[in-house]
Coordinates of C-alpha atoms in Angstrom, one line a residue:
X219 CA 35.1 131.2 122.6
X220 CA 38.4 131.2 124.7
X221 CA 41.0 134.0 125.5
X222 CA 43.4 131.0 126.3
X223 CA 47.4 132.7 127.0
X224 CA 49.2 132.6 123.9
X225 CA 52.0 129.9 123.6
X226 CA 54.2 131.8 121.6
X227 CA 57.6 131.2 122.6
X228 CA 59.7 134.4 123.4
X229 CA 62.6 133.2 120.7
X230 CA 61.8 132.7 117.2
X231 CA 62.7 128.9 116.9
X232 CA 66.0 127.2 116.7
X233 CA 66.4 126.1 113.7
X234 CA 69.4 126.2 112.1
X235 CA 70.0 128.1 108.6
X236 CA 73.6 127.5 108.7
X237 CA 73.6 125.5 105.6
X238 CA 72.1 128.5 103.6
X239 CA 72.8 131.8 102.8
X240 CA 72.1 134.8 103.9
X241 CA 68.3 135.7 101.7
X242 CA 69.0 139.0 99.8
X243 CA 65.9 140.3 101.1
X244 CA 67.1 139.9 105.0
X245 CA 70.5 141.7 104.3
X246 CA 68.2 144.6 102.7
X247 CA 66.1 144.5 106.0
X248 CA 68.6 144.7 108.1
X249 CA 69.8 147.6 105.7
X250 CA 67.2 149.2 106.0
X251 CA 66.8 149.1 109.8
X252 CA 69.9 150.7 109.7
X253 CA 71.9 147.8 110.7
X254 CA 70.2 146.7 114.3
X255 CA 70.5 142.6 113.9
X256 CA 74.0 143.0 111.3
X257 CA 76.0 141.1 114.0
X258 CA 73.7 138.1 113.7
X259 CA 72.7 138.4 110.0
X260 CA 76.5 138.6 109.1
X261 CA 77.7 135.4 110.8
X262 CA 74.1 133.9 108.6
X263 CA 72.7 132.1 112.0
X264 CA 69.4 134.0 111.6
X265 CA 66.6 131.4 112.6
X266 CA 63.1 131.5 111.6
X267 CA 60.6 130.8 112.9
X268 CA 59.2 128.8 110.0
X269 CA 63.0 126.8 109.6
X270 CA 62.2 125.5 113.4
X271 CA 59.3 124.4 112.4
X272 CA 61.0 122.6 109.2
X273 CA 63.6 121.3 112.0
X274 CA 60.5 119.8 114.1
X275 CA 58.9 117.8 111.2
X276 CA 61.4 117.1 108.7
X277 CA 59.5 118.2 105.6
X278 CA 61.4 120.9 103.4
X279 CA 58.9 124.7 103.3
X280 CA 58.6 126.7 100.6
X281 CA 61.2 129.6 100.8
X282 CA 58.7 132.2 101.2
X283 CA 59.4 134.6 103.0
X284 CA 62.7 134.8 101.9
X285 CA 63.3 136.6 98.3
X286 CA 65.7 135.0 96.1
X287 CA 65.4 134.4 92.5
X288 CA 63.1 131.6 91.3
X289 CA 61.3 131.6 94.8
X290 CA 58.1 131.6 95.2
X291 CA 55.6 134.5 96.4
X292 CA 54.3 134.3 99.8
X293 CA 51.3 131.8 99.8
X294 CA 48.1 131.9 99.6
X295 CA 45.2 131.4 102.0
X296 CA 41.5 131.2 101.9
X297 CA 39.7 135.0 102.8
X298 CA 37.6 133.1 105.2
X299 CA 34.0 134.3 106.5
X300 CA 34.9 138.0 108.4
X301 CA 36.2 140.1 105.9
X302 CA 34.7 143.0 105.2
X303 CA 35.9 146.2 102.8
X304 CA 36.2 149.9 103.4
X305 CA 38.5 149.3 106.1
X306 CA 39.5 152.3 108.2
X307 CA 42.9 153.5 106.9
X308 CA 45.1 153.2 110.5
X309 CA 48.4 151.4 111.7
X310 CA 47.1 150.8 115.4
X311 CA 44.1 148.9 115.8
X312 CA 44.2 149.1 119.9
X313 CA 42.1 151.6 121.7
X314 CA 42.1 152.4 125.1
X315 CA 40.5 149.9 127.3
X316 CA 41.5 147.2 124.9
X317 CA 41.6 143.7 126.0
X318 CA 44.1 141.6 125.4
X319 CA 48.2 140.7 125.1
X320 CA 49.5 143.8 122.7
X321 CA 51.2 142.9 119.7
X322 CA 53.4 144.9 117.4
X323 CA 53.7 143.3 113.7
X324 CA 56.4 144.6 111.2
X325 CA 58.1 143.8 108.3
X326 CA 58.6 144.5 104.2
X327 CA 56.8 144.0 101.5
X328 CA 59.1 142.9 98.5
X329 CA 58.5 142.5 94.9
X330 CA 59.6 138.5 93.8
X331 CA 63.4 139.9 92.1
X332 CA 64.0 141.1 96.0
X333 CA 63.3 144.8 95.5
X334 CA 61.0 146.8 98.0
X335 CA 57.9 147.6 96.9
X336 CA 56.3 151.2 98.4
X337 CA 52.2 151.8 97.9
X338 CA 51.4 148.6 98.8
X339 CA 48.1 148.1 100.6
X340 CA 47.6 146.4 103.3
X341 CA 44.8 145.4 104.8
X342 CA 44.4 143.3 108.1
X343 CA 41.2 141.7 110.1
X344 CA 41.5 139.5 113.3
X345 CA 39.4 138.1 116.2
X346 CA 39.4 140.2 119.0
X347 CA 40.7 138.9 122.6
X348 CA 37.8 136.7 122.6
X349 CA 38.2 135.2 119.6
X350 CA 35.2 137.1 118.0
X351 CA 35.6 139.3 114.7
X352 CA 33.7 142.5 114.9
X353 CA 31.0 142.5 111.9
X354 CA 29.0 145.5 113.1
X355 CA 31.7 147.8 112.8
X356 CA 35.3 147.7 112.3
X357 CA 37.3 146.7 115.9
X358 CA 40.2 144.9 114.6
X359 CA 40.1 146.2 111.0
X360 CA 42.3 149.1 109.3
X361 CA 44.3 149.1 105.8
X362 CA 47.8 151.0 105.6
X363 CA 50.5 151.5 103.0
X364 CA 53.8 150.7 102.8
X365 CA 56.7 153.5 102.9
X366 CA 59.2 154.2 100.9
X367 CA 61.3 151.6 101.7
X368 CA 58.9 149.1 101.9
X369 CA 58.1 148.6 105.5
X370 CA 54.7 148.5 107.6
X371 CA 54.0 148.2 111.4
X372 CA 51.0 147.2 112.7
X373 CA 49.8 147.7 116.6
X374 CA 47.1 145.7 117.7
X375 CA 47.0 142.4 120.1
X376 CA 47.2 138.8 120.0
X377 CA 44.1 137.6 118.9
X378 CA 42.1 135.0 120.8
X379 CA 41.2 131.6 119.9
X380 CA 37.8 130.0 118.5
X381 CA 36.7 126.6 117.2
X382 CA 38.6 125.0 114.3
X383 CA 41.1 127.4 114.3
X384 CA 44.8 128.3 115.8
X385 CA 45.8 131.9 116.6
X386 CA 46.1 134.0 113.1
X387 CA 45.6 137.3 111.5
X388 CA 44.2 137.7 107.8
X389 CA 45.8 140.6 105.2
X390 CA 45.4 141.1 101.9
X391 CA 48.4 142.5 99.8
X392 CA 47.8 144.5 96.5
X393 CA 50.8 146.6 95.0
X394 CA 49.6 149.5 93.2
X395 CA 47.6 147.9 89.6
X396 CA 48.5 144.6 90.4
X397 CA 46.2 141.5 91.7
X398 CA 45.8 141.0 95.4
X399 CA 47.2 138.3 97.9
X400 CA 44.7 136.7 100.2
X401 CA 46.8 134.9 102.7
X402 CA 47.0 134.5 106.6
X403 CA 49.9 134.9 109.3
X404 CA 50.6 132.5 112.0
X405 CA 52.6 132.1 115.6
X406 CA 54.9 129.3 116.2
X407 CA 54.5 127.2 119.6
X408 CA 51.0 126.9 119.3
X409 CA 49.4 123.8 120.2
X410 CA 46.4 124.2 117.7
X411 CA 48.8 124.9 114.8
X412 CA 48.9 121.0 114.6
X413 CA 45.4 120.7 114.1
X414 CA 43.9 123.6 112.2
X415 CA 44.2 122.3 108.3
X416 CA 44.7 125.8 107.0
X417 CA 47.7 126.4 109.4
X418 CA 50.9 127.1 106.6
X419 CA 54.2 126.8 108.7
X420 CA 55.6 128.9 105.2
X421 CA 53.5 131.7 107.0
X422 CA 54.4 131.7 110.4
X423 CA 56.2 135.1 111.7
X424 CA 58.9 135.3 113.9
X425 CA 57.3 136.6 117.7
X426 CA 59.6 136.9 121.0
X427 CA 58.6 138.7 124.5
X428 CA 58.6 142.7 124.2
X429 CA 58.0 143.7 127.6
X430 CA 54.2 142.9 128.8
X431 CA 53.4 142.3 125.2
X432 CA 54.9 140.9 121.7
X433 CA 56.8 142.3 118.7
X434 CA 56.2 139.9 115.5
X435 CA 57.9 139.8 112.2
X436 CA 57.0 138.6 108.6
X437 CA 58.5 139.7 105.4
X438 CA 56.1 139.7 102.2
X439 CA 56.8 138.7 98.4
X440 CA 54.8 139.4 96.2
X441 CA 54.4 137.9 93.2
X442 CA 55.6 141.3 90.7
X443 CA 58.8 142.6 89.7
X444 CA 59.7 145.9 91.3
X445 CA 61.1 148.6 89.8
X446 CA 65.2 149.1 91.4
X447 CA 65.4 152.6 92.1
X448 CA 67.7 154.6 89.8
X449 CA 68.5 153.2 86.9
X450 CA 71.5 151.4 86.3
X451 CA 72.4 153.0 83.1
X452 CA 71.9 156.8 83.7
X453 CA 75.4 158.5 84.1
X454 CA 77.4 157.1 87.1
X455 CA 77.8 159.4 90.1
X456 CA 81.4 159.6 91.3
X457 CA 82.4 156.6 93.6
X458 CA 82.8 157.3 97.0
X459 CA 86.2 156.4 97.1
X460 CA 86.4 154.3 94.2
X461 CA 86.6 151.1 95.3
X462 CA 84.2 149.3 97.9
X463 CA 85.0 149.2 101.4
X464 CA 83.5 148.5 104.7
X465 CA 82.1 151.0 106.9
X466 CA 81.3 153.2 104.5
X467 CA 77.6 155.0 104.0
X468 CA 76.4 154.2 100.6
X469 CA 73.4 156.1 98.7
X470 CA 71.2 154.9 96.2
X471 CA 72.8 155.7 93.1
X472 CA 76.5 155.7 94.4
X473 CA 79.3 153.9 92.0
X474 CA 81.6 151.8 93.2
X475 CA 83.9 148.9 91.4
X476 CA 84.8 145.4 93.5
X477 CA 86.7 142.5 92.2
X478 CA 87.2 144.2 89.0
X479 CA 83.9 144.8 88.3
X480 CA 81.8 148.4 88.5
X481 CA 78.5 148.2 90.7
X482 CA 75.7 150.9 91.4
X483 CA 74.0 151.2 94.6
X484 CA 70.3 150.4 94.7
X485 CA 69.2 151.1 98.5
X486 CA 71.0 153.6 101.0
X487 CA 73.2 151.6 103.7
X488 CA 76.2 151.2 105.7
X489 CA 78.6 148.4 104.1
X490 CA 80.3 145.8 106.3
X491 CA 81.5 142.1 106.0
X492 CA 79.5 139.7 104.0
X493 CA 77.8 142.7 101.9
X494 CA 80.1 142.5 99.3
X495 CA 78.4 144.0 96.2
X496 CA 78.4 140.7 94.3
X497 CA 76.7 138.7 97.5
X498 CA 73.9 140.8 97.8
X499 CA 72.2 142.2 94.6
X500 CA 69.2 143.7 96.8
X501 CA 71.8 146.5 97.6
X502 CA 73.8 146.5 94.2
X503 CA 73.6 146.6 90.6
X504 CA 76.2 145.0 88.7
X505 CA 76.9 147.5 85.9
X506 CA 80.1 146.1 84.2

């Protein structure tokens, strides 16, 4: 089994997404990072890592992971041979001594109609450095949950390679009652994702340089409606100001009107350009 130096490129692809909007659930996520990419997510140049791969072959992908309506969940994939239950609840799989590049995986989990989904478990399982998965005991295994806003991080480290198969790590997804997604996450720029026939380009996350290690990115959808916060028709709160505006710090809840119509805030975040309530539904509820 080989350790080979992962080829994943330190910039998520170049594809271009020029010729499509913004995804609902991106806007939310930079929402909900309190606004650290807006400058690039408001001009909608984001590239993915999964559009350069659509650039490279041509083919159209399934829009997972974006969330729009009438997209599909994210896909998919066989549990394989290594799984094994009763993970250890933890978000950093590394321990001192660890082998290997560190990686840093993050992202949201959201429910189909874009809305974040908290509670949901996640559970993840890799090869170690080597390319070996730990059946004795549980190196390389833990289960977390989702916060309140739907995010997860994961720490843990590039996992090595071994026959038949291209760099990956395996997660289930279950939202709280609700059936669980089997499916697998890849890195673009490797030469094996050509040849492995389970490789899914609609899965591959977005990875760049972070320092001696990496810092990867996928965004879940799961196949469930979630529930948006408060709802729409309890008793408006007064509008900050009335009438939407840029710049200003919006709670969940808040009323505003736009356009001529009345909207109610479903996630906390700071307005700017291009989030006009009726553009991006993730952060507002039309209400009239």
């Amino acid at each position: 089994m080989t350790s080979d130096t992962p080829t994943t490129p330190d910039e998520p692809g170049t594809g271009t997404t020029a010729d499509r909007a913004v995804s609902r659930k991106t806007l939310l996520r930079a929402a909900v990072a309190a606004g650290a990419a807006v400058p690039l997510l408001a001009t909608g140049s984001l590239a993915l890592a999964r559009d350069a791969a659509r650039s490279s072959t041509g083919r159209p992908l399934s829009p997972t992971p974006y969330c729009d309506d009438g997209d599909d969940p994210t896909p998919d994939q066989m549990e394989g041979p290594y799984f094994k239950p009763n993970s250890p609840l933890r978000t950093n799989l590394v321990t001192p001594g660890t082998a290997g590049t560190r990686l840093t995986v993050s992202g949201y989990v959201f429910g189909r109609n874009c809305v974040p989904l908290s509670g949901v478990l996640l559970d993840f399982w890799q090869a170690d450095n080597a390319g070996a998965y730990d059946m004795a005991g549980y190196t390389f295994r833990g289960h977390q949950f989702t916060d309140a806003t739907g995010a997860f991080s994961l720490g843990t480290i590039v996992p090595g390679l071994y026959p038949g198969r291209t760099r990956h790590i395996h997660v289930k997804a279950q939202a709280p009652g609700r059936p669980v997604l089997t499916t697998q996450l890849y890195f673009p720029g490797e030469p094996r994702n050509s040849t492995d026939a389970l490789f899914d380009p609609a899965l591959l996350m977005n990875v760049r340089g972070a320092g001696g290690g990496k810092e990867a990115s996928f965004d879940f959808v799961l196949n469930v409606d979630g529930a948006p916060g408060p709802d729409p028709t309890d008793p408006p709160t007064d509008p900050p100001g009335g009438t939407w505006a840029t710049g200003r710090s919006y709670a969940a809840g808040d009323a505003v009107t736009y356009g001529g119509g009345s909207y109610r805030c479903l996630q906390g975040h700071t307005s700017m350009a291009g989030w006009e309530p009726p553009n991006v539904p993730a952060l507002w509820h039309r209400a009239s």
